[in-house]
Amino acid sequence: MSNKQFTAKEIEDLLKGITYPGFSRDIVSFGIVKGIEAEGPQVTVSLEFSTSDETISQKVAEQVGKTLSDAGVEAVDIKVQHHNPQANAGEGEANDAPDLLPGVKHIIAVASGKGGVGKSTIAANLAIGLTKLGLKVGLMDADIYGPSVQMLLNLGDEPEPADGENKLMPIEAYGVKAMSMGVLVDADTPLVWRGPMVSSAVEQLMRDVNWGELDVLVLDMPPGTGDIQLTVSQKVKLTGAVIVTTPQELALIDARKGIGMFQKVGVPVLGLVENMSYFLAPDTGKRYEIFSSGGARKEALRQRVPFLGEIPLQLEIREGSDAGKPVAAQDSPIGELFSQLAEKVWQSVNEPKMQ
């Protein structure tokens, strides 16, 4: 056996070679490794997980043990703790983590397994629909690389500083308090950031914006199941997630991954929305199912989650989005569809038990 003695820094470098299951990021940058003690041949590694799924922690602990043993560490003690901010909702259980959104009652993540399904459009119109229920609503654009909320709500002004606080005031539009990276950087400037910087930016949008008292904060998440999704689930208590998909199987494959990701970290899935479900010809009124139809309804039944409705592929939605005049703010049949969507989402939020 090797007599080599390792420093804590050497152990950390070894652990950076272990990725979190299902993600591309390593367990050190994800904050899973909470402590390293290296004394002679004995190494102690403390791990903390933001999920109650012990299969994940067991898999990581096994990888840590094997990695260190293969490197020549003679004795490894791995301590595992579970700290899930998604657990014990409403039970008043003490939480040592700082509350990033103390005035927000409910946080809803609007997510999709892949890009291009109209997630941001759904998020913005959903937020407006929720205001029509008499709720105080915020909308935070968590899609750092591809922010859209600034355009969807026509957030033309720069945010003002909050009086007496080192924070920014959200910009109000259509009764919604909104914030997006799109109003903080030049529209033509790409953000060439690595994962940790993006995760930090999302946390800052939650912590350093004066959201005030809100009934609901809608999070427009980036597509996929990456760093930001895990960061958000680690940092705040999510009431639930709304999954947006289009009807065809190609999109549903990734929607299933999105559902599985949220379930894995203990976030209830409030339901599925089928966007671009059909097209009504303006001249004849004939219905065309361009991307097929009904796929999300069937998937919701299969996954045992609520089906929240169909949103058509309509010129009115596209024109409103491009002009910063969301259809949910307008008195029209399409606007009414988003009001119905908001009602169903709010009903799912208030269900005694959510899958």
Coordinates of C-alpha atoms in Angstrom, one line a residue:
M1 CA 0.0 0.0 0.0
S2 CA 1.1 3.6 -0.7
N3 CA 2.6 5.6 2.2
K4 CA 1.9 8.9 0.4
Q5 CA 0.2 11.6 2.5
F6 CA -2.2 13.9 0.7
T7 CA -3.0 17.5 1.3
A8 CA -6.6 18.8 1.4
K9 CA -5.9 20.7 -1.9
E10 CA -4.8 17.4 -3.6
I11 CA -7.9 15.7 -2.4
E12 CA -10.0 18.5 -3.7
D13 CA -8.4 18.3 -7.1
L14 CA -9.1 14.5 -7.2
L15 CA -12.8 15.2 -6.3
K16 CA -13.1 17.7 -9.2
G17 CA -12.9 14.7 -11.5
I18 CA -16.3 13.4 -10.2
T19 CA -19.4 14.7 -11.8
Y20 CA -22.8 15.0 -10.1
P21 CA -25.1 12.2 -11.5
G22 CA -27.0 13.4 -14.6
F23 CA -25.0 16.7 -14.9
S24 CA -21.8 17.8 -16.5
R25 CA -20.5 19.8 -13.5
D26 CA -18.2 18.3 -10.8
I27 CA -19.2 17.8 -7.2
V28 CA -16.8 20.5 -5.9
S29 CA -18.1 23.4 -8.0
F30 CA -21.6 22.2 -7.2
G31 CA -21.0 22.7 -3.5
I32 CA -21.5 19.1 -2.6
V33 CA -18.1 18.9 -0.9
K34 CA -18.5 20.7 2.4
G35 CA -15.2 19.8 4.0
I36 CA -11.9 17.9 3.6
E37 CA -9.6 16.9 6.4
A38 CA -6.3 15.2 5.5
E39 CA -4.2 13.9 8.5
G40 CA -1.5 11.5 7.6
P41 CA -2.9 8.5 5.8
Q42 CA -6.5 9.4 7.0
V43 CA -8.8 11.5 4.8
T44 CA -12.2 12.7 5.8
V45 CA -14.6 14.1 3.2
S46 CA -17.9 15.7 4.2
L47 CA -20.7 15.7 1.5
E48 CA -24.0 17.6 1.7
F49 CA -26.8 16.9 -0.8
S50 CA -29.9 19.1 -1.5
T51 CA -31.9 16.0 -2.3
S52 CA -33.4 13.4 -0.1
D53 CA -32.8 10.7 -2.8
E54 CA -30.2 8.5 -1.1
T55 CA -29.5 6.6 -4.3
I56 CA -27.7 9.8 -5.6
S57 CA -25.7 10.4 -2.4
Q58 CA -24.8 6.7 -2.2
K59 CA -23.6 6.7 -5.8
V60 CA -21.4 9.9 -5.3
A61 CA -20.0 8.5 -2.0
E62 CA -19.0 5.3 -3.8
Q63 CA -17.3 7.3 -6.5
V64 CA -15.5 9.4 -3.9
G65 CA -14.2 6.3 -2.1
K66 CA -13.1 4.6 -5.3
T67 CA -11.4 7.7 -6.7
L68 CA -9.4 8.3 -3.5
S69 CA -8.6 4.7 -3.1
D70 CA -7.3 4.4 -6.7
A71 CA -5.1 7.5 -6.1
G72 CA -3.5 5.8 -3.1
V73 CA -5.4 7.1 -0.1
E74 CA -5.2 4.4 2.6
A75 CA -8.1 5.3 4.8
V76 CA -11.2 7.3 3.7
D77 CA -14.0 8.4 5.9
I78 CA -17.0 9.8 4.0
K79 CA -19.6 11.7 5.9
V80 CA -23.0 12.3 4.1
Q81 CA -25.7 14.8 5.0
H82 CA -29.0 15.6 3.3
H83 CA -30.3 19.1 3.3
N84 CA -33.3 19.5 1.0
P85 CA -34.8 22.9 0.8
Q86 CA -37.8 21.4 -1.1
A87 CA -38.7 19.3 1.9
N88 CA -41.2 20.1 4.7
A89 CA -42.9 22.9 2.9
G90 CA -45.1 25.0 5.2
E91 CA -44.1 23.1 8.3
G92 CA -42.0 25.9 9.7
E93 CA -38.9 23.7 10.0
A94 CA -35.8 25.7 10.8
N95 CA -33.5 26.3 7.9
D96 CA -29.9 27.5 8.3
A97 CA -29.7 28.7 4.7
P98 CA -30.4 32.4 4.2
D99 CA -33.9 33.1 2.7
L100 CA -33.2 34.7 -0.6
L101 CA -36.9 35.6 -1.2
P102 CA -38.4 36.3 2.2
G103 CA -41.5 38.1 0.9
V104 CA -42.4 35.5 -1.7
K105 CA -45.2 33.0 -0.8
H106 CA -44.9 30.7 -3.8
I107 CA -42.2 30.1 -6.5
I108 CA -43.1 28.5 -9.7
A109 CA -40.5 27.3 -12.2
V110 CA -41.6 27.3 -15.9
A111 CA -39.3 24.9 -17.6
S112 CA -38.7 22.8 -20.7
G113 CA -36.6 19.9 -21.6
K114 CA -35.4 21.6 -24.8
G115 CA -35.3 25.1 -26.3
G116 CA -37.7 26.4 -28.9
V117 CA -40.9 25.2 -27.4
G118 CA -42.1 28.7 -26.4
K119 CA -41.3 28.4 -22.7
S120 CA -40.6 32.1 -22.1
T121 CA -43.7 33.1 -24.0
I122 CA -45.7 30.8 -21.7
A123 CA -44.0 32.1 -18.6
A124 CA -44.6 35.8 -19.4
N125 CA -48.3 35.2 -20.3
L126 CA -48.8 32.9 -17.3
A127 CA -47.5 35.7 -15.0
I128 CA -49.9 38.2 -16.4
G129 CA -52.7 35.6 -16.2
L130 CA -52.0 35.2 -12.5
T131 CA -52.3 38.9 -11.9
K132 CA -55.9 38.7 -13.3
L133 CA -56.6 36.4 -10.4
G134 CA -55.8 39.3 -8.0
L135 CA -52.4 38.0 -7.1
K136 CA -49.2 40.0 -6.6
V137 CA -46.9 38.4 -9.2
G138 CA -43.2 38.7 -10.1
L139 CA -41.4 37.3 -13.1
M140 CA -37.6 36.5 -13.0
D141 CA -35.7 35.6 -16.1
A142 CA -33.4 32.8 -15.1
D143 CA -32.3 32.1 -18.6
I144 CA -29.0 34.0 -18.4
Y145 CA -27.6 33.0 -21.8
G146 CA -30.8 33.7 -23.7
P147 CA -32.9 36.2 -21.8
S148 CA -36.3 37.0 -23.3
V149 CA -38.4 38.6 -20.6
Q150 CA -37.1 42.1 -21.4
M151 CA -38.5 41.8 -24.9
L152 CA -41.7 40.0 -24.1
L153 CA -42.7 42.6 -21.5
N154 CA -41.0 45.6 -23.3
L155 CA -38.8 46.4 -20.3
G156 CA -37.1 49.3 -21.9
D157 CA -35.9 51.2 -18.8
E158 CA -32.9 50.3 -16.7
P159 CA -33.8 49.2 -13.1
E160 CA -33.7 51.8 -10.4
P161 CA -31.7 51.3 -7.1
A162 CA -33.8 50.5 -4.1
D163 CA -33.8 53.3 -1.5
G164 CA -31.5 52.6 1.4
E165 CA -30.6 49.1 0.1
N166 CA -27.9 47.7 -2.0
K167 CA -30.5 46.2 -4.3
L168 CA -32.3 46.9 -7.5
M169 CA -36.0 47.5 -7.9
P170 CA -37.8 45.2 -10.4
I171 CA -39.4 46.9 -13.4
E172 CA -43.2 46.7 -13.5
A173 CA -45.1 45.9 -16.6
Y174 CA -48.7 44.7 -17.1
G175 CA -49.0 44.4 -13.3
V176 CA -46.0 42.1 -13.1
K177 CA -42.7 42.9 -11.2
A178 CA -40.0 41.7 -13.6
M179 CA -36.2 41.4 -13.8
S180 CA -34.0 40.0 -16.6
M181 CA -30.4 39.9 -17.4
G182 CA -31.5 41.4 -20.7
V183 CA -32.0 44.8 -19.0
L184 CA -28.6 44.7 -17.2
V185 CA -26.3 44.0 -20.2
D186 CA -26.2 45.2 -23.8
A187 CA -28.6 43.3 -26.0
D188 CA -25.9 42.4 -28.5
T189 CA -23.3 41.3 -25.9
P190 CA -23.0 37.5 -25.5
L191 CA -22.4 36.3 -22.0
V192 CA -19.4 33.9 -22.4
W193 CA -19.6 32.5 -18.8
R194 CA -18.9 29.2 -17.3
G195 CA -21.4 27.3 -15.1
P196 CA -20.5 28.7 -11.7
M197 CA -20.7 32.3 -12.9
V198 CA -24.1 31.7 -14.4
S199 CA -25.4 30.1 -11.2
S200 CA -24.0 33.0 -9.2
A201 CA -25.9 35.4 -11.5
V202 CA -29.2 33.6 -10.9
E203 CA -28.7 33.7 -7.2
Q204 CA -28.0 37.5 -7.4
L205 CA -31.2 38.1 -9.3
M206 CA -33.0 36.5 -6.4
R207 CA -31.0 38.1 -3.6
D208 CA -30.1 41.5 -5.0
V209 CA -33.5 42.5 -6.4
N210 CA -36.1 44.0 -4.0
W211 CA -39.0 41.7 -4.9
G212 CA -41.1 42.9 -2.0
E213 CA -44.2 41.0 -1.0
L214 CA -45.4 38.6 -3.7
D215 CA -48.0 35.9 -3.9
V216 CA -46.1 34.2 -6.7
L217 CA -42.7 34.6 -8.3
V218 CA -42.6 32.9 -11.8
L219 CA -39.1 31.8 -12.8
D220 CA -38.5 31.6 -16.6
M221 CA -35.9 28.8 -16.5
P222 CA -33.4 28.0 -19.2
P223 CA -34.0 24.9 -21.3
G224 CA -32.6 21.6 -20.3
T225 CA -31.6 20.0 -17.0
G226 CA -28.3 21.7 -16.2
D227 CA -26.5 23.9 -13.6
I228 CA -29.2 26.5 -13.1
Q229 CA -32.0 24.1 -12.5
L230 CA -30.0 22.4 -9.8
T231 CA -28.8 25.7 -8.3
V232 CA -32.4 27.0 -8.0
S233 CA -33.6 23.8 -6.4
Q234 CA -30.7 24.1 -3.9
K235 CA -31.2 27.8 -3.0
V236 CA -35.0 28.3 -2.7
K237 CA -38.1 26.3 -1.9
L238 CA -40.0 25.8 -5.1
T239 CA -43.7 25.4 -4.9
G240 CA -43.7 23.5 -8.2
A241 CA -42.7 23.3 -11.8
V242 CA -44.7 23.9 -15.0
I243 CA -43.3 21.9 -17.9
V244 CA -43.8 23.3 -21.4
T245 CA -43.5 21.1 -24.5
T246 CA -44.7 20.9 -28.0
P247 CA -46.8 17.8 -29.1
Q248 CA -44.2 15.9 -31.1
E249 CA -42.3 13.0 -29.7
L250 CA -39.0 14.7 -30.2
A251 CA -39.9 17.4 -27.7
L252 CA -41.7 15.0 -25.3
I253 CA -38.5 13.0 -24.9
D254 CA -36.8 16.0 -23.3
A255 CA -40.0 16.9 -21.4
R256 CA -39.8 13.6 -19.7
K257 CA -36.2 14.4 -18.6
G258 CA -37.4 17.7 -17.2
I259 CA -40.1 16.0 -15.2
G260 CA -37.7 13.4 -13.9
M261 CA -35.1 16.1 -12.9
F262 CA -37.6 18.0 -10.8
Q263 CA -39.0 14.9 -9.2
K264 CA -35.5 13.8 -8.4
V265 CA -34.8 16.9 -6.4
G266 CA -38.2 16.8 -4.7
V267 CA -40.0 19.5 -6.6
P268 CA -43.7 18.8 -7.4
V269 CA -44.7 19.0 -11.1
L270 CA -47.7 21.2 -11.3
G271 CA -48.5 20.0 -14.8
L272 CA -47.7 20.0 -18.5
V273 CA -48.6 22.7 -21.1
E274 CA -48.8 21.7 -24.8
N275 CA -47.6 24.8 -26.7
M276 CA -48.0 25.1 -30.5
S277 CA -50.7 22.5 -30.2
Y278 CA -52.5 23.4 -33.4
F279 CA -53.0 26.1 -36.0
L280 CA -56.3 27.7 -37.0
A281 CA -56.3 29.0 -40.5
P282 CA -57.4 32.7 -40.3
D283 CA -59.4 32.5 -43.6
T284 CA -61.2 29.2 -43.1
G285 CA -60.9 28.4 -39.4
K286 CA -59.7 25.0 -40.2
R287 CA -57.5 23.3 -37.6
Y288 CA -54.1 22.0 -38.7
E289 CA -52.0 19.9 -36.3
I290 CA -48.6 20.9 -37.6
F291 CA -46.5 19.3 -34.8
S292 CA -49.1 16.6 -34.2
S293 CA -51.4 17.1 -31.2
G294 CA -52.3 15.6 -27.9
G295 CA -48.8 14.3 -27.0
A296 CA -48.6 16.3 -23.8
R297 CA -52.0 15.3 -22.7
K298 CA -51.1 11.6 -23.1
E299 CA -47.7 12.2 -21.4
A300 CA -49.4 13.9 -18.5
L301 CA -51.7 10.9 -18.0
R302 CA -48.7 8.6 -18.2
Q303 CA -46.7 10.6 -15.7
R304 CA -49.7 11.1 -13.4
V305 CA -49.4 14.9 -13.5
P306 CA -52.1 17.5 -14.4
F307 CA -52.6 18.5 -18.0
L308 CA -52.8 22.3 -18.0
G309 CA -54.0 23.0 -21.5
E310 CA -53.3 23.5 -25.2
I311 CA -51.9 26.8 -26.5
P312 CA -52.3 27.2 -30.3
L313 CA -49.7 28.3 -32.8
Q314 CA -51.2 31.7 -33.7
L315 CA -49.9 34.8 -35.4
E316 CA -51.4 36.9 -32.6
I317 CA -49.1 35.3 -30.0
R318 CA -46.0 35.9 -32.1
E319 CA -46.9 39.5 -32.9
G320 CA -47.7 40.3 -29.3
S321 CA -44.4 38.7 -28.1
D322 CA -42.3 40.6 -30.7
A323 CA -44.0 43.9 -29.8
G324 CA -43.8 43.5 -26.0
K325 CA -47.6 43.3 -25.8
P326 CA -48.4 39.8 -24.5
V327 CA -51.7 38.4 -25.5
A328 CA -52.6 37.6 -21.9
A329 CA -52.9 41.3 -21.3
Q330 CA -55.4 41.6 -24.2
D331 CA -59.1 40.9 -24.3
S332 CA -59.2 38.2 -26.9
P333 CA -59.9 34.5 -27.2
I334 CA -56.2 33.7 -27.1
G335 CA -55.8 35.9 -24.0
E336 CA -58.6 33.9 -22.4
L337 CA -56.6 30.7 -22.9
F338 CA -53.8 32.1 -20.8
S339 CA -56.3 33.1 -18.1
Q340 CA -57.6 29.6 -18.0
L341 CA -54.0 28.3 -17.8
A342 CA -53.3 30.6 -14.9
E343 CA -56.4 29.3 -13.1
K344 CA -55.3 25.7 -13.6
V345 CA -51.8 26.4 -12.4
W346 CA -53.1 28.2 -9.3
Q347 CA -55.4 25.3 -8.6
S348 CA -52.5 22.9 -8.8
V349 CA -50.5 25.2 -6.4
N350 CA -53.3 25.0 -3.9
E351 CA -54.0 21.3 -4.1
P352 CA -53.5 19.5 -0.8
K353 CA -51.2 17.0 -2.4
M354 CA -49.2 17.4 -5.6
Q355 CA -47.5 14.7 -7.5

